[in-house]
Short mmCIF file of C-alpha atoms in Angstrom, two decimals:
data_model
loop_
_atom_site.label_atom_id
_atom_site.label_comp_id
_atom_site.label_asym_id
_atom_site.label_seq_id
_atom_site.Cartn_x
_atom_site.Cartn_y
_atom_site.Cartn_z
CA UNK A 126 0.53 0.07 0.44
CA UNK A 127 1.57 3.04 -0.46
CA UNK A 128 2.15 6.26 1.30
CA UNK A 129 -1.34 8.29 0.39
CA UNK A 130 -3.25 5.05 0.50
CA UNK A 131 -1.73 4.48 3.73
CA UNK A 132 -2.65 8.00 5.00
CA UNK A 133 -6.68 7.88 3.21
CA UNK A 134 -7.34 4.84 5.32
CA UNK A 135 -6.47 6.26 8.21
CA UNK A 136 -8.58 9.38 7.28
CA UNK A 137 -11.65 6.44 6.40
CA UNK A 138 -11.11 5.03 9.95
CA UNK A 139 -10.82 8.32 11.69
CA UNK A 140 -13.84 10.15 10.09
CA UNK A 141 -11.67 12.88 8.91
CA UNK A 142 -7.91 13.90 8.66
CA UNK A 143 -9.40 17.11 10.58
CA UNK A 144 -9.70 14.24 13.80
CA UNK A 145 -6.35 12.96 13.59
CA UNK A 146 -5.36 16.16 16.06
CA UNK A 147 -2.28 14.91 18.72
CA UNK A 148 -2.02 17.51 21.08
CA UNK A 149 1.71 17.77 21.96
CA UNK A 150 3.73 19.81 24.85
CA UNK A 151 3.76 24.17 24.10
CA UNK A 152 0.40 24.41 22.43
CA UNK A 153 1.56 22.20 19.28
CA UNK A 154 0.26 19.53 17.92
CA UNK A 155 0.27 16.48 15.55
CA UNK A 156 -1.44 14.08 12.55
CA UNK A 157 -1.65 11.21 14.70
CA UNK A 158 -2.06 7.17 13.15
CA UNK A 159 -2.98 3.93 14.38
CA UNK A 160 -1.05 0.95 13.92
CA UNK A 161 -1.99 -2.88 14.50
CA UNK A 162 0.23 -5.19 15.78
CA UNK A 163 -1.53 -9.37 15.47
CA UNK A 164 0.94 -11.20 18.46
CA UNK A 165 1.41 -14.12 17.23
CA UNK A 166 0.87 -16.30 20.61
CA UNK A 167 -2.73 -14.99 21.56
CA UNK A 168 -3.61 -13.68 18.21
CA UNK A 169 -4.83 -10.71 19.81
CA UNK A 170 -4.64 -7.19 18.48
CA UNK A 171 -3.55 -4.39 19.69
CA UNK A 172 -3.68 -0.68 18.04
CA UNK A 173 -1.24 1.97 19.21
CA UNK A 174 -1.46 5.60 18.19
CA UNK A 175 1.66 6.89 16.77
CA UNK A 176 3.04 10.65 16.03
CA UNK A 177 5.98 11.87 14.65
CA UNK A 178 7.74 14.18 16.97
CA UNK A 179 11.14 16.56 17.29
CA UNK A 180 11.82 14.00 13.71
CA UNK A 181 11.03 10.53 16.74
CA UNK A 182 8.27 8.40 16.03
CA UNK A 183 6.31 8.52 19.21
CA UNK A 184 3.34 5.65 19.91
CA UNK A 185 1.10 5.20 23.10
CA UNK A 186 -1.23 2.16 23.51
CA UNK A 187 -5.11 2.40 23.01
CA UNK A 188 -6.27 -0.87 23.97
CA UNK A 189 -7.10 -4.83 21.91
CA UNK A 190 -10.10 -4.58 18.95
CA UNK A 191 -11.34 -7.50 18.13
CA UNK A 192 -12.82 -7.59 14.38
CA UNK A 193 -11.71 -9.84 11.39
CA UNK A 194 -11.72 -6.46 9.27
CA UNK A 195 -8.98 -4.51 9.48
CA UNK A 196 -11.43 -1.61 8.66
CA UNK A 197 -13.64 -1.65 11.26
CA UNK A 198 -10.37 -1.95 14.01
CA UNK A 199 -8.55 0.70 12.78
CA UNK A 200 -12.43 2.58 13.32
CA UNK A 201 -12.69 1.42 16.68
CA UNK A 202 -9.83 1.68 17.12
CA UNK A 203 -9.54 5.45 16.82
CA UNK A 204 -13.31 6.07 18.43
CA UNK A 205 -11.03 4.86 21.51
CA UNK A 206 -7.96 6.70 21.15
CA UNK A 207 -10.79 9.80 20.96
CA UNK A 208 -13.40 8.40 24.30
CA UNK A 209 -9.81 8.21 26.35
CA UNK A 210 -8.76 11.70 25.24
CA UNK A 211 -5.65 10.96 22.62
CA UNK A 212 -6.42 12.82 20.07
CA UNK A 213 -9.03 15.70 19.37
CA UNK A 214 -10.57 17.58 16.29
CA UNK A 215 -8.96 20.19 14.72
CA UNK A 216 -9.65 23.77 16.35
CA UNK A 217 -11.57 26.62 14.00
CA UNK A 218 -9.30 29.60 12.95
CA UNK A 219 -10.86 32.72 13.70
CA UNK A 220 -12.95 34.27 11.34
CA UNK A 221 -13.75 30.79 9.84
CA UNK A 222 -17.33 30.27 7.69
CA UNK A 223 -17.56 27.07 8.22
CA UNK A 224 -19.74 25.42 10.47
CA UNK A 225 -17.43 22.51 11.95
CA UNK A 226 -14.34 21.14 11.68
CA UNK A 227 -15.76 18.10 9.81
CA UNK A 228 -17.04 20.92 6.68
CA UNK A 229 -14.29 22.88 6.73
CA UNK A 230 -12.31 19.83 5.67
CA UNK A 231 -14.45 19.50 2.85
CA UNK A 232 -14.44 23.19 2.24
CA UNK A 233 -10.27 22.91 2.16
CA UNK A 234 -10.24 19.70 -0.04
CA UNK A 235 -12.39 20.86 -2.67
CA UNK A 236 -10.96 20.60 -5.82
CA UNK A 237 -12.59 21.57 -9.02
CA UNK A 238 -10.59 18.73 -10.86
CA UNK A 239 -7.76 16.05 -10.64
CA UNK A 240 -9.68 14.66 -7.42
CA UNK A 241 -8.66 11.71 -5.97
CA UNK A 242 -11.90 9.97 -7.07
CA UNK A 243 -10.99 11.40 -10.22
CA UNK A 244 -7.87 10.03 -10.71
CA UNK A 245 -8.75 6.34 -9.21
CA UNK A 246 -12.29 5.78 -11.32
CA UNK A 247 -9.93 6.81 -14.39
CA UNK A 248 -6.72 4.26 -13.51
CA UNK A 249 -8.93 2.10 -13.71
CA UNK A 250 -10.74 2.22 -16.55
CA UNK A 251 -7.43 2.93 -18.75
CA UNK A 252 -6.03 -0.34 -17.36
CA UNK A 253 -9.59 -2.03 -18.54
CA UNK A 254 -8.48 -0.86 -22.11
CA UNK A 255 -10.50 2.63 -21.94
CA UNK A 256 -9.87 5.73 -23.70
CA UNK A 257 -11.48 9.17 -22.69
CA UNK A 258 -10.68 12.89 -22.95
CA UNK A 259 -10.18 14.47 -19.82
CA UNK A 260 -12.03 17.58 -18.64
CA UNK A 261 -13.60 18.42 -21.22
CA UNK A 262 -16.98 20.19 -23.06
CA UNK A 263 -19.43 16.68 -24.03
CA UNK A 264 -20.83 19.72 -26.75
CA UNK A 265 -18.27 22.38 -26.97
CA UNK A 266 -20.94 25.69 -27.12
CA UNK A 267 -22.40 23.99 -23.78
CA UNK A 268 -20.75 25.41 -21.17
CA UNK A 269 -20.32 22.52 -18.76
CA UNK A 270 -17.16 20.27 -18.28
CA UNK A 271 -17.33 16.65 -17.72
CA UNK A 272 -14.84 14.67 -16.24
CA UNK A 273 -15.14 12.07 -18.28
CA UNK A 274 -16.13 11.93 -21.83
CA UNK A 275 -16.60 9.22 -24.29
CA UNK A 276 -16.71 11.16 -27.41
CA UNK A 277 -17.81 8.39 -29.95
CA UNK A 278 -19.70 6.43 -27.93
CA UNK A 279 -21.04 9.67 -26.20
CA UNK A 280 -21.10 9.29 -22.28
CA UNK A 281 -20.48 11.70 -19.98
CA UNK A 282 -19.13 11.12 -16.88
CA UNK A 283 -19.23 12.84 -13.32
CA UNK A 284 -17.88 12.80 -9.96
CA UNK A 285 -19.50 14.87 -7.77
CA UNK A 286 -18.07 15.44 -4.32
CA UNK A 287 -20.50 15.10 -1.42
CA UNK A 288 -20.90 18.04 0.20
CA UNK A 289 -20.88 19.88 -3.04
CA UNK A 290 -23.72 18.22 -5.03
CA UNK A 291 -25.80 17.41 -1.72
CA UNK A 292 -25.45 13.56 -1.72
CA UNK A 293 -28.35 12.04 -0.45
CA UNK A 294 -26.32 9.47 1.52
CA UNK A 295 -23.95 11.70 3.12
CA UNK A 296 -24.18 15.91 2.72
CA UNK A 297 -24.76 17.22 5.48
CA UNK A 298 -27.04 20.78 5.89
CA UNK A 299 -24.43 23.43 7.38
CA UNK A 300 -25.68 25.49 11.01
CA UNK A 301 -23.23 28.46 10.98
CA UNK A 302 -24.26 30.30 8.14
CA UNK A 303 -26.87 27.96 6.54
CA UNK A 304 -28.91 30.02 4.13
CA UNK A 305 -25.98 30.74 2.53
CA UNK A 306 -24.46 27.17 2.33
CA UNK A 307 -28.17 26.06 1.23
CA UNK A 308 -28.60 28.26 -2.13
CA UNK A 309 -25.21 27.07 -2.93
CA UNK A 310 -25.99 23.15 -2.75
CA UNK A 311 -29.39 23.69 -3.95
CA UNK A 312 -27.89 26.02 -6.42
CA UNK A 313 -25.17 23.37 -7.75
CA UNK A 314 -28.09 20.58 -8.31
CA UNK A 315 -30.26 22.61 -10.12
CA UNK A 316 -27.25 23.33 -12.35
CA UNK A 317 -26.46 19.27 -12.58
CA UNK A 318 -30.06 18.40 -13.17
CA UNK A 319 -30.07 21.14 -15.89
CA UNK A 320 -26.92 19.70 -17.55
CA UNK A 321 -28.58 16.37 -16.94
CA UNK A 322 -31.70 17.27 -19.60
CA UNK A 323 -29.64 19.35 -21.86
CA UNK A 324 -26.77 16.71 -23.04
CA UNK A 325 -29.87 14.05 -22.58
CA UNK A 326 -31.85 16.21 -25.43
CA UNK A 327 -28.41 16.13 -27.18
CA UNK A 328 -28.17 12.50 -27.68
CA UNK A 329 -25.49 11.85 -25.20
CA UNK A 330 -25.54 9.62 -22.10
CA UNK A 331 -24.33 10.79 -18.61
CA UNK A 332 -22.74 8.77 -15.27
CA UNK A 333 -23.23 10.20 -12.58
CA UNK A 334 -20.70 8.94 -9.92
CA UNK A 335 -20.68 9.90 -5.68
CA UNK A 336 -16.78 10.07 -4.54
CA UNK A 337 -18.18 7.53 -1.67
CA UNK A 338 -18.37 4.86 -4.56
CA UNK A 339 -16.94 2.04 -4.57
CA UNK A 340 -14.45 2.83 -7.52
CA UNK A 341 -15.11 -1.16 -9.23
CA UNK A 342 -18.65 -0.26 -9.21
CA UNK A 343 -18.29 2.84 -10.65
CA UNK A 344 -16.30 1.52 -13.45
CA UNK A 345 -19.06 -1.27 -13.76
CA UNK A 346 -21.83 1.23 -14.35
CA UNK A 347 -18.96 3.51 -17.11
CA UNK A 348 -18.75 0.38 -19.06
CA UNK A 349 -22.58 -1.12 -18.41
CA UNK A 350 -23.01 3.03 -20.41
CA UNK A 351 -20.41 2.40 -22.98
CA UNK A 352 -22.18 -0.57 -24.29
CA UNK A 353 -25.74 -0.13 -23.80
#
């Protein structure tokens, strides 16, 4: 597993990078991670919180976990670390418009193109032998850009962020400046629906992929649209 993949795994288990804060002396902080160790003699799994401090790796025993799933064990270990007060959420900076550290993390990480979910989807499709155009307008005179375009098959793929596009499973309305953000998200959703309609009227097939979707399942949906 690459360093980037390991970091993403820790973020998912902790509930976001903003929830991996280890408080150090002198008001300093570090980003923690959970290490799982299986002891062969007892087959018990112990979780340790690890972080870097002054160029050295430190660790603190968190507790035992017992699931057969690594993902569940990591999630449980992060919960235990938080309950024990070993980690905390990143504090909101003064003047932040975000309603919480979770919302700020989404806002900070948001990019218009080449997001992690987009890159993963492109990589899987490429290894399936499919070729496509990236970040172009399916219809030149329509100012709407798709993340992946298959011109001959007339298939346009959009990879939508859960917060910015109002995912029914993961979108949570902001509590601060709620009307502003509600209008923003509803505007995005209306634009998405209008884009879908306009492309379909011109004979295009539109595939919408949520950022939380399992990449291989998203690939199969795209392939079904190409061969359907």
